[in-house]
Amino acid sequence: MRDFALELEQRKQAGLYRTRRLISGPQQPSLVANGKSLLSFCSNDYLGLANHPANIDALHAALPDTGLGGAASHLICGHHDAHHQLEQRLEEFTGRSAALLFSTGYMANMGVISALAGRGDTIFSDRLNHASIIDGCILSRARVRRYAHGDVAALEAMLAETTGHKLVVTDGVFSMDGDVAPLAELARVCQAHDALLVVDDAHGLGVLGPQGRGSVAEMGLSEADVPVLIGTLGKAVGTSGAFVAGPALLMDYLVQKARTYIYTTAMPPALALATCASIDLIERDEVRREHVLGLVSRFRKEASAQGYALMHSHTPIQPIMIGDNHAALALSQALENRGLLVSAIRPPTVPVGEARLRVTFSAAHTQENLDCLLNALSECRHLVQNTEVAI
Ligand SMILES: *Cc1c(COP(=O)(O)O)cnc(C)c1O
């Protein structure tokens, strides 16, 4: 048998061992983690909607009508009119012809990619794509070619030398770097080489673009440019679940073929209605987006003035590049000692030698919260050397 204990020990030695913190109470900037009050800068609740009273009220109001459980898969008897309402709301919100709900973003990527490409096909995947995309590629059994991060010229050269069905897949906003994919150029080369473009906008949806319609809308791209749009509902939307949106024919195809759609229980229908309420808020509440993006620009100015290495990101994902795993953990621990929760991200989530602190902002943070973070970072600056590395 494999020596599992030895492997765990080796992980600890390499600074790669992962532990969970026990959170109590709602998800918001002031968190109770392992019984200790901390100010959190690491959730994906970018708009502060995970604990918004209007969404909680919508959930309460829905429960007597829908009950609690999803009870069955969509194709058996789980497809509730609450799900149908949310799919229609998502079609409208994203400007797509049709939408299909999934239980999580992970399952959406696994299901969509493995349904739309198979043996004998080729998938082109950005090197920094999310783990769920990588796993979807493996599950598809298609040939997978990874291209350098954001390198459209490299992708185009690969597309030109490939025949057969081609699928290109990218994060819209990259989850660990916070930068946006070159979506307009990707759409152009995909059209030129008859490749199907899939964009996973897990981190752009709600935050970027007009009325929070996401990174694809920010670039002014339509369904013709980006035929397959994936979004998650557990991040800026503040609830749980995910969806894919695009042409009705493709959505119909996915209902037939996406195994992570077919063989899983539908999300609780009340949650679908709470998600509709959350999308209403996102659409009309420009102030939340302006506030979080204002925090981002102030953070960038002041943290880079302190000499920290930031990345090319205008989104609420603002990594501080460190490099070494142990150094990233040490900075995270020093911040925690000062009452701040900022998680260290290490390989394999990011490439080897690119450990970082992933700072994320939420509309629920105040300017005073940001003062606390900047003061603590200033006190801990001596813990980080060689910030010029790796970016
Ligand atoms: C978080 C994330 C997912 C997974 O979404 P879940 O709903 O949390 O399963 C998929 N893609 C990207 C880019 C993500 O960051």
mmCIF file with all atom_site columns, N, CA and C in Angstrom, residues 251-312:
data_model
loop_
_atom_site.group_PDB
_atom_site.id
_atom_site.type_symbol
_atom_site.label_atom_id
_atom_site.label_alt_id
_atom_site.label_comp_id
_atom_site.label_asym_id
_atom_site.label_entity_id
_atom_site.label_seq_id
_atom_site.pdbx_PDB_ins_code
_atom_site.Cartn_x
_atom_site.Cartn_y
_atom_site.Cartn_z
_atom_site.occupancy
_atom_site.B_iso_or_equiv
_atom_site.pdbx_formal_charge
_atom_site.auth_seq_id
_atom_site.auth_comp_id
_atom_site.auth_asym_id
_atom_site.auth_atom_id
_atom_site.pdbx_PDB_model_num
ATOM 1   N N  . MET A 1 251 ? -27.700 24.341 -25.562 1.00 0.00 ? 251 MET A N  1
ATOM 2   C CA . MET A 1 251 ? -28.241 24.040 -24.220 1.00 0.00 ? 251 MET A CA 1
ATOM 3   C C  . MET A 1 251 ? -29.027 22.725 -24.266 1.00 0.00 ? 251 MET A C  1
ATOM 4   N N  . ASP A 1 252 ? -29.770 22.545 -25.353 1.00 0.00 ? 252 ASP A N  1
ATOM 5   C CA . ASP A 1 252 ? -30.514 21.293 -25.525 1.00 0.00 ? 252 ASP A CA 1
ATOM 6   C C  . ASP A 1 252 ? -29.541 20.113 -25.600 1.00 0.00 ? 252 ASP A C  1
ATOM 7   N N  . TYR A 1 253 ? -28.457 20.307 -26.341 1.00 0.00 ? 253 TYR A N  1
ATOM 8   C CA . TYR A 1 253 ? -27.436 19.264 -26.466 1.00 0.00 ? 253 TYR A CA 1
ATOM 9   C C  . TYR A 1 253 ? -26.866 18.905 -25.085 1.00 0.00 ? 253 TYR A C  1
ATOM 10  N N  . LEU A 1 254 ? -26.627 19.956 -24.272 1.00 0.00 ? 254 LEU A N  1
ATOM 11  C CA . LEU A 1 254 ? -26.069 19.712 -22.933 1.00 0.00 ? 254 LEU A CA 1
ATOM 12  C C  . LEU A 1 254 ? -27.057 18.954 -22.038 1.00 0.00 ? 254 LEU A C  1
ATOM 13  N N  . VAL A 1 255 ? -28.342 19.240 -22.179 1.00 0.00 ? 255 VAL A N  1
ATOM 14  C CA . VAL A 1 255 ? -29.345 18.501 -21.385 1.00 0.00 ? 255 VAL A CA 1
ATOM 15  C C  . VAL A 1 255 ? -29.250 17.003 -21.713 1.00 0.00 ? 255 VAL A C  1
ATOM 16  N N  . GLN A 1 256 ? -28.968 16.693 -22.967 1.00 0.00 ? 256 GLN A N  1
ATOM 17  C CA . GLN A 1 256 ? -28.861 15.288 -23.373 1.00 0.00 ? 256 GLN A CA 1
ATOM 18  C C  . GLN A 1 256 ? -27.540 14.665 -22.913 1.00 0.00 ? 256 GLN A C  1
ATOM 19  N N  . LYS A 1 257 ? -26.460 15.478 -22.910 1.00 0.00 ? 257 LYS A N  1
ATOM 20  C CA . LYS A 1 257 ? -25.110 14.909 -22.835 1.00 0.00 ? 257 LYS A CA 1
ATOM 21  C C  . LYS A 1 257 ? -24.278 15.226 -21.595 1.00 0.00 ? 257 LYS A C  1
ATOM 22  N N  . ALA A 1 258 ? -24.587 16.319 -20.911 1.00 0.00 ? 258 ALA A N  1
ATOM 23  C CA . ALA A 1 258 ? -23.689 16.711 -19.808 1.00 0.00 ? 258 ALA A CA 1
ATOM 24  C C  . ALA A 1 258 ? -23.998 15.851 -18.580 1.00 0.00 ? 258 ALA A C  1
ATOM 25  N N  . ARG A 1 259 ? -23.087 14.942 -18.281 1.00 0.00 ? 259 ARG A N  1
ATOM 26  C CA . ARG A 1 259 ? -23.359 13.952 -17.226 1.00 0.00 ? 259 ARG A CA 1
ATOM 27  C C  . ARG A 1 259 ? -23.479 14.582 -15.841 1.00 0.00 ? 259 ARG A C  1
ATOM 28  N N  . THR A 1 260 ? -22.758 15.684 -15.603 1.00 0.00 ? 260 THR A N  1
ATOM 29  C CA . THR A 1 260 ? -22.872 16.336 -14.290 1.00 0.00 ? 260 THR A CA 1
ATOM 30  C C  . THR A 1 260 ? -24.159 17.154 -14.195 1.00 0.00 ? 260 THR A C  1
ATOM 31  N N  . TYR A 1 261 ? -24.871 17.301 -15.310 1.00 0.00 ? 261 TYR A N  1
ATOM 32  C CA . TYR A 1 261 ? -26.219 17.874 -15.274 1.00 0.00 ? 261 TYR A CA 1
ATOM 33  C C  . TYR A 1 261 ? -27.239 16.772 -15.043 1.00 0.00 ? 261 TYR A C  1
ATOM 34  N N  . ILE A 1 262 ? -27.057 15.678 -15.747 1.00 0.00 ? 262 ILE A N  1
ATOM 35  C CA . ILE A 1 262 ? -28.063 14.614 -15.766 1.00 0.00 ? 262 ILE A CA 1
ATOM 36  C C  . ILE A 1 262 ? -28.102 13.831 -14.451 1.00 0.00 ? 262 ILE A C  1
ATOM 37  N N  . TYR A 1 263 ? -26.914 13.521 -13.925 1.00 0.00 ? 263 TYR A N  1
ATOM 38  C CA . TYR A 1 263 ? -26.848 12.563 -12.814 1.00 0.00 ? 263 TYR A CA 1
ATOM 39  C C  . TYR A 1 263 ? -26.624 13.220 -11.465 1.00 0.00 ? 263 TYR A C  1
ATOM 40  N N  . THR A 1 264 ? -27.300 14.350 -11.232 1.00 0.00 ? 264 THR A N  1
ATOM 41  C CA . THR A 1 264 ? -27.146 14.986 -9.926  1.00 0.00 ? 264 THR A CA 1
ATOM 42  C C  . THR A 1 264 ? -28.449 15.668 -9.537  1.00 0.00 ? 264 THR A C  1
ATOM 43  N N  . THR A 1 265 ? -28.612 15.860 -8.239  1.00 0.00 ? 265 THR A N  1
ATOM 44  C CA . THR A 1 265 ? -29.849 16.453 -7.722  1.00 0.00 ? 265 THR A CA 1
ATOM 45  C C  . THR A 1 265 ? -29.903 17.947 -8.039  1.00 0.00 ? 265 THR A C  1
ATOM 46  N N  . ALA A 1 266 ? -31.071 18.415 -8.453  1.00 0.00 ? 266 ALA A N  1
ATOM 47  C CA . ALA A 1 266 ? -31.269 19.844 -8.705  1.00 0.00 ? 266 ALA A CA 1
ATOM 48  C C  . ALA A 1 266 ? -31.042 20.631 -7.417  1.00 0.00 ? 266 ALA A C  1
ATOM 49  N N  . MET A 1 267 ? -30.554 21.863 -7.554  1.00 0.00 ? 267 MET A N  1
ATOM 50  C CA . MET A 1 267 ? -30.344 22.691 -6.366  1.00 0.00 ? 267 MET A CA 1
ATOM 51  C C  . MET A 1 267 ? -31.687 22.939 -5.659  1.00 0.00 ? 267 MET A C  1
ATOM 52  N N  . PRO A 1 268 ? -31.674 23.196 -4.345  1.00 0.00 ? 268 PRO A N  1
ATOM 53  C CA . PRO A 1 268 ? -32.943 23.487 -3.662  1.00 0.00 ? 268 PRO A CA 1
ATOM 54  C C  . PRO A 1 268 ? -33.667 24.614 -4.396  1.00 0.00 ? 268 PRO A C  1
ATOM 55  N N  . PRO A 1 269 ? -34.935 24.417 -4.764  1.00 0.00 ? 269 PRO A N  1
ATOM 56  C CA . PRO A 1 269 ? -35.628 25.432 -5.565  1.00 0.00 ? 269 PRO A CA 1
ATOM 57  C C  . PRO A 1 269 ? -35.712 26.800 -4.890  1.00 0.00 ? 269 PRO A C  1
ATOM 58  N N  . ALA A 1 270 ? -35.820 26.831 -3.560  1.00 0.00 ? 270 ALA A N  1
ATOM 59  C CA . ALA A 1 270 ? -35.895 28.133 -2.870  1.00 0.00 ? 270 ALA A CA 1
ATOM 60  C C  . ALA A 1 270 ? -34.617 28.937 -3.098  1.00 0.00 ? 270 ALA A C  1
ATOM 61  N N  . LEU A 1 271 ? -33.516 28.207 -3.212  1.00 0.00 ? 271 LEU A N  1
ATOM 62  C CA . LEU A 1 271 ? -32.235 28.874 -3.449  1.00 0.00 ? 271 LEU A CA 1
ATOM 63  C C  . LEU A 1 271 ? -32.222 29.530 -4.835  1.00 0.00 ? 271 LEU A C  1
ATOM 64  N N  . ALA A 1 272 ? -32.907 28.887 -5.772  1.00 0.00 ? 272 ALA A N  1
ATOM 65  C CA . ALA A 1 272 ? -33.008 29.477 -7.115  1.00 0.00 ? 272 ALA A CA 1
ATOM 66  C C  . ALA A 1 272 ? -33.751 30.809 -7.039  1.00 0.00 ? 272 ALA A C  1
ATOM 67  N N  . LEU A 1 273 ? -34.811 30.876 -6.205  1.00 0.00 ? 273 LEU A N  1
ATOM 68  C CA . LEU A 1 273 ? -35.566 32.130 -6.096  1.00 0.00 ? 273 LEU A CA 1
ATOM 69  C C  . LEU A 1 273 ? -34.761 33.196 -5.347  1.00 0.00 ? 273 LEU A C  1
ATOM 70  N N  . ALA A 1 274 ? -34.019 32.787 -4.331  1.00 0.00 ? 274 ALA A N  1
ATOM 71  C CA . ALA A 1 274 ? -33.146 33.752 -3.633  1.00 0.00 ? 274 ALA A CA 1
ATOM 72  C C  . ALA A 1 274 ? -32.088 34.284 -4.606  1.00 0.00 ? 274 ALA A C  1
ATOM 73  N N  . THR A 1 275 ? -31.640 33.420 -5.513  1.00 0.00 ? 275 THR A N  1
ATOM 74  C CA . THR A 1 275 ? -30.641 33.845 -6.500  1.00 0.00 ? 275 THR A CA 1
ATOM 75  C C  . THR A 1 275 ? -31.238 34.862 -7.476  1.00 0.00 ? 275 THR A C  1
ATOM 76  N N  . CYS A 1 276 ? -32.514 34.669 -7.841  1.00 0.00 ? 276 CYS A N  1
ATOM 77  C CA . CYS A 1 276 ? -33.195 35.678 -8.684  1.00 0.00 ? 276 CYS A CA 1
ATOM 78  C C  . CYS A 1 276 ? -33.189 37.035 -7.976  1.00 0.00 ? 276 CYS A C  1
ATOM 79  N N  . ALA A 1 277 ? -33.473 37.029 -6.662  1.00 0.00 ? 277 ALA A N  1
ATOM 80  C CA . ALA A 1 277 ? -33.490 38.287 -5.896  1.00 0.00 ? 277 ALA A CA 1
ATOM 81  C C  . ALA A 1 277 ? -32.108 38.924 -5.915  1.00 0.00 ? 277 ALA A C  1
ATOM 82  N N  . SER A 1 278 ? -31.086 38.086 -5.800  1.00 0.00 ? 278 SER A N  1
ATOM 83  C CA . SER A 1 278 ? -29.724 38.600 -5.776  1.00 0.00 ? 278 SER A CA 1
ATOM 84  C C  . SER A 1 278 ? -29.351 39.229 -7.127  1.00 0.00 ? 278 SER A C  1
ATOM 85  N N  . ILE A 1 279 ? -29.798 38.616 -8.207  1.00 0.00 ? 279 ILE A N  1
ATOM 86  C CA . ILE A 1 279 ? -29.508 39.177 -9.534  1.00 0.00 ? 279 ILE A CA 1
ATOM 87  C C  . ILE A 1 279 ? -30.238 40.517 -9.718  1.00 0.00 ? 279 ILE A C  1
ATOM 88  N N  . ASP A 1 280 ? -31.447 40.623 -9.164  1.00 0.00 ? 280 ASP A N  1
ATOM 89  C CA . ASP A 1 280 ? -32.146 41.920 -9.188  1.00 0.00 ? 280 ASP A CA 1
ATOM 90  C C  . ASP A 1 280 ? -31.281 42.998 -8.530  1.00 0.00 ? 280 ASP A C  1
ATOM 91  N N  . LEU A 1 281 ? -30.720 42.651 -7.355  1.00 0.00 ? 281 LEU A N  1
ATOM 92  C CA . LEU A 1 281 ? -29.868 43.605 -6.635  1.00 0.00 ? 281 LEU A CA 1
ATOM 93  C C  . LEU A 1 281 ? -28.639 43.977 -7.456  1.00 0.00 ? 281 LEU A C  1
ATOM 94  N N  . ILE A 1 282 ? -28.019 42.971 -8.040  1.00 0.00 ? 282 ILE A N  1
ATOM 95  C CA . ILE A 1 282 ? -26.799 43.204 -8.824  1.00 0.00 ? 282 ILE A CA 1
ATOM 96  C C  . ILE A 1 282 ? -27.079 44.169 -9.967  1.00 0.00 ? 282 ILE A C  1
ATOM 97  N N  . GLU A 1 283 ? -28.207 43.958 -10.612 1.00 0.00 ? 283 GLU A N  1
ATOM 98  C CA . GLU A 1 283 ? -28.543 44.755 -11.785 1.00 0.00 ? 283 GLU A CA 1
ATOM 99  C C  . GLU A 1 283 ? -28.773 46.223 -11.420 1.00 0.00 ? 283 GLU A C  1
ATOM 100 N N  . ARG A 1 284 ? -29.425 46.447 -10.267 1.00 0.00 ? 284 ARG A N  1
ATOM 101 C CA . ARG A 1 284 ? -29.769 47.851 -10.005 1.00 0.00 ? 284 ARG A CA 1
ATOM 102 C C  . ARG A 1 284 ? -28.792 48.561 -9.074  1.00 0.00 ? 284 ARG A C  1
ATOM 103 N N  . ASP A 1 285 ? -27.943 47.835 -8.382  1.00 0.00 ? 285 ASP A N  1
ATOM 104 C CA . ASP A 1 285 ? -27.110 48.471 -7.358  1.00 0.00 ? 285 ASP A CA 1
ATOM 105 C C  . ASP A 1 285 ? -25.686 48.756 -7.843  1.00 0.00 ? 285 ASP A C  1
ATOM 106 N N  . GLU A 1 286 ? -25.568 49.825 -8.637  1.00 0.00 ? 286 GLU A N  1
ATOM 107 C CA . GLU A 1 286 ? -24.259 50.215 -9.170  1.00 0.00 ? 286 GLU A CA 1
ATOM 108 C C  . GLU A 1 286 ? -23.306 50.616 -8.034  1.00 0.00 ? 286 GLU A C  1
ATOM 109 N N  . VAL A 1 287 ? -23.857 51.120 -6.933  1.00 0.00 ? 287 VAL A N  1
ATOM 110 C CA . VAL A 1 287 ? -23.033 51.636 -5.844  1.00 0.00 ? 287 VAL A CA 1
ATOM 111 C C  . VAL A 1 287 ? -22.107 50.565 -5.272  1.00 0.00 ? 287 VAL A C  1
ATOM 112 N N  . ARG A 1 288 ? -22.598 49.316 -5.189  1.00 0.00 ? 288 ARG A N  1
ATOM 113 C CA . ARG A 1 288 ? -21.758 48.243 -4.658  1.00 0.00 ? 288 ARG A CA 1
ATOM 114 C C  . ARG A 1 288 ? -20.516 48.023 -5.525  1.00 0.00 ? 288 ARG A C  1
ATOM 115 N N  . ARG A 1 289 ? -20.758 48.005 -6.841  1.00 0.00 ? 289 ARG A N  1
ATOM 116 C CA . ARG A 1 289 ? -19.628 47.799 -7.758  1.00 0.00 ? 289 ARG A CA 1
ATOM 117 C C  . ARG A 1 289 ? -18.642 48.949 -7.679  1.00 0.00 ? 289 ARG A C  1
ATOM 118 N N  . GLU A 1 290 ? -19.183 50.187 -7.666  1.00 0.00 ? 290 GLU A N  1
ATOM 119 C CA . GLU A 1 290 ? -18.298 51.356 -7.592  1.00 0.00 ? 290 GLU A CA 1
ATOM 120 C C  . GLU A 1 290 ? -17.492 51.312 -6.306  1.00 0.00 ? 290 GLU A C  1
ATOM 121 N N  . HIS A 1 291 ? -18.137 50.938 -5.204  1.00 0.00 ? 291 HIS A N  1
ATOM 122 C CA . HIS A 1 291 ? -17.442 50.920 -3.918  1.00 0.00 ? 291 HIS A CA 1
ATOM 123 C C  . HIS A 1 291 ? -16.314 49.885 -3.921  1.00 0.00 ? 291 HIS A C  1
ATOM 124 N N  . VAL A 1 292 ? -16.591 48.671 -4.361  1.00 0.00 ? 292 VAL A N  1
ATOM 125 C CA . VAL A 1 292 ? -15.548 47.635 -4.297  1.00 0.00 ? 292 VAL A CA 1
ATOM 126 C C  . VAL A 1 292 ? -14.404 47.988 -5.246  1.00 0.00 ? 292 VAL A C  1
ATOM 127 N N  . LEU A 1 293 ? -14.716 48.541 -6.403  1.00 0.00 ? 293 LEU A N  1
ATOM 128 C CA . LEU A 1 293 ? -13.645 48.886 -7.348  1.00 0.00 ? 293 LEU A CA 1
ATOM 129 C C  . LEU A 1 293 ? -12.850 50.099 -6.853  1.00 0.00 ? 293 LEU A C  1
ATOM 130 N N  . GLY A 1 294 ? -13.503 50.963 -6.080  1.00 0.00 ? 294 GLY A N  1
ATOM 131 C CA . GLY A 1 294 ? -12.796 52.077 -5.432  1.00 0.00 ? 294 GLY A CA 1
ATOM 132 C C  . GLY A 1 294 ? -11.803 51.567 -4.386  1.00 0.00 ? 294 GLY A C  1
ATOM 133 N N  . LEU A 1 295 ? -12.212 50.563 -3.612  1.00 0.00 ? 295 LEU A N  1
ATOM 134 C CA . LEU A 1 295 ? -11.297 49.958 -2.639  1.00 0.00 ? 295 LEU A CA 1
ATOM 135 C C  . LEU A 1 295 ? -10.093 49.348 -3.355  1.00 0.00 ? 295 LEU A C  1
ATOM 136 N N  . VAL A 1 296 ? -10.375 48.699 -4.488  1.00 0.00 ? 296 VAL A N  1
ATOM 137 C CA . VAL A 1 296 ? -9.312  48.053 -5.260  1.00 0.00 ? 296 VAL A CA 1
ATOM 138 C C  . VAL A 1 296 ? -8.281  49.093 -5.712  1.00 0.00 ? 296 VAL A C  1
ATOM 139 N N  . SER A 1 297 ? -8.741  50.225 -6.243  1.00 0.00 ? 297 SER A N  1
ATOM 140 C CA . SER A 1 297 ? -7.743  51.155 -6.771  1.00 0.00 ? 297 SER A CA 1
ATOM 141 C C  . SER A 1 297 ? -6.956  51.814 -5.641  1.00 0.00 ? 297 SER A C  1
ATOM 142 N N  . ARG A 1 298 ? -7.625  52.065 -4.506  1.00 0.00 ? 298 ARG A N  1
ATOM 143 C CA . ARG A 1 298 ? -6.863  52.630 -3.378  1.00 0.00 ? 298 ARG A CA 1
ATOM 144 C C  . ARG A 1 298 ? -5.830  51.614 -2.863  1.00 0.00 ? 298 ARG A C  1
ATOM 145 N N  . PHE A 1 299 ? -6.242  50.354 -2.754  1.00 0.00 ? 299 PHE A N  1
ATOM 146 C CA . PHE A 1 299 ? -5.311  49.307 -2.302  1.00 0.00 ? 299 PHE A CA 1
ATOM 147 C C  . PHE A 1 299 ? -4.101  49.227 -3.228  1.00 0.00 ? 299 PHE A C  1
ATOM 148 N N  . ARG A 1 300 ? -4.356  49.234 -4.532  1.00 0.00 ? 300 ARG A N  1
ATOM 149 C CA . ARG A 1 300 ? -3.255  49.091 -5.494  1.00 0.00 ? 300 ARG A CA 1
ATOM 150 C C  . ARG A 1 300 ? -2.245  50.232 -5.340  1.00 0.00 ? 300 ARG A C  1
ATOM 151 N N  . LYS A 1 301 ? -2.765  51.425 -5.190  1.00 0.00 ? 301 LYS A N  1
ATOM 152 C CA . LYS A 1 301 ? -1.877  52.587 -5.082  1.00 0.00 ? 301 LYS A CA 1
ATOM 153 C C  . LYS A 1 301 ? -1.036  52.473 -3.815  1.00 0.00 ? 301 LYS A C  1
ATOM 154 N N  . GLU A 1 302 ? -1.686  52.192 -2.687  1.00 0.00 ? 302 GLU A N  1
ATOM 155 C CA . GLU A 1 302 ? -0.962  52.256 -1.419  1.00 0.00 ? 302 GLU A CA 1
ATOM 156 C C  . GLU A 1 302 ? -0.098  51.018 -1.169  1.00 0.00 ? 302 GLU A C  1
ATOM 157 N N  . ALA A 1 303 ? -0.571  49.840 -1.582  1.00 0.00 ? 303 ALA A N  1
ATOM 158 C CA . ALA A 1 303 ? 0.253   48.638 -1.363  1.00 0.00 ? 303 ALA A CA 1
ATOM 159 C C  . ALA A 1 303 ? 1.470   48.655 -2.279  1.00 0.00 ? 303 ALA A C  1
ATOM 160 N N  . SER A 1 304 ? 1.325   49.156 -3.508  1.00 0.00 ? 304 SER A N  1
ATOM 161 C CA . SER A 1 304 ? 2.521   49.182 -4.365  1.00 0.00 ? 304 SER A CA 1
ATOM 162 C C  . SER A 1 304 ? 3.480   50.267 -3.888  1.00 0.00 ? 304 SER A C  1
ATOM 163 N N  . ALA A 1 305 ? 2.948   51.357 -3.309  1.00 0.00 ? 305 ALA A N  1
ATOM 164 C CA . ALA A 1 305 ? 3.848   52.370 -2.728  1.00 0.00 ? 305 ALA A CA 1
ATOM 165 C C  . ALA A 1 305 ? 4.646   51.790 -1.558  1.00 0.00 ? 305 ALA A C  1
ATOM 166 N N  . GLN A 1 306 ? 4.071   50.804 -0.864  1.00 0.00 ? 306 GLN A N  1
ATOM 167 C CA . GLN A 1 306 ? 4.820   50.133 0.217   1.00 0.00 ? 306 GLN A CA 1
ATOM 168 C C  . GLN A 1 306 ? 5.866   49.161 -0.336  1.00 0.00 ? 306 GLN A C  1
ATOM 169 N N  . GLY A 1 307 ? 5.866   48.938 -1.636  1.00 0.00 ? 307 GLY A N  1
ATOM 170 C CA . GLY A 1 307 ? 6.869   48.060 -2.234  1.00 0.00 ? 307 GLY A CA 1
ATOM 171 C C  . GLY A 1 307 ? 6.408   46.631 -2.433  1.00 0.00 ? 307 GLY A C  1
ATOM 172 N N  . TYR A 1 308 ? 5.141   46.361 -2.269  1.00 0.00 ? 308 TYR A N  1
ATOM 173 C CA . TYR A 1 308 ? 4.624   45.015 -2.538  1.00 0.00 ? 308 TYR A CA 1
ATOM 174 C C  . TYR A 1 308 ? 4.430   44.830 -4.043  1.00 0.00 ? 308 TYR A C  1
ATOM 175 N N  . ALA A 1 309 ? 4.651   43.609 -4.500  1.00 0.00 ? 309 ALA A N  1
ATOM 176 C CA . ALA A 1 309 ? 4.495   43.296 -5.927  1.00 0.00 ? 309 ALA A CA 1
ATOM 177 C C  . ALA A 1 309 ? 3.063   42.858 -6.184  1.00 0.00 ? 309 ALA A C  1
ATOM 178 N N  . LEU A 1 310 ? 2.334   43.670 -6.933  1.00 0.00 ? 310 LEU A N  1
ATOM 179 C CA . LEU A 1 310 ? 0.953   43.330 -7.277  1.00 0.00 ? 310 LEU A CA 1
ATOM 180 C C  . LEU A 1 310 ? 0.921   42.802 -8.708  1.00 0.00 ? 310 LEU A C  1
ATOM 181 N N  . MET A 1 311 ? -0.240  42.339 -9.136  1.00 0.00 ? 311 MET A N  1
ATOM 182 C CA . MET A 1 311 ? -0.348  41.799 -10.495 1.00 0.00 ? 311 MET A CA 1
ATOM 183 C C  . MET A 1 311 ? -1.236  42.700 -11.342 1.00 0.00 ? 311 MET A C  1
ATOM 184 N N  . HIS A 1 312 ? -1.289  42.412 -12.642 1.00 0.00 ? 312 HIS A N  1
ATOM 185 C CA . HIS A 1 312 ? -2.039  43.292 -13.548 1.00 0.00 ? 312 HIS A CA 1
ATOM 186 C C  . HIS A 1 312 ? -3.529  42.991 -13.457 1.00 0.00 ? 312 HIS A C  1
#
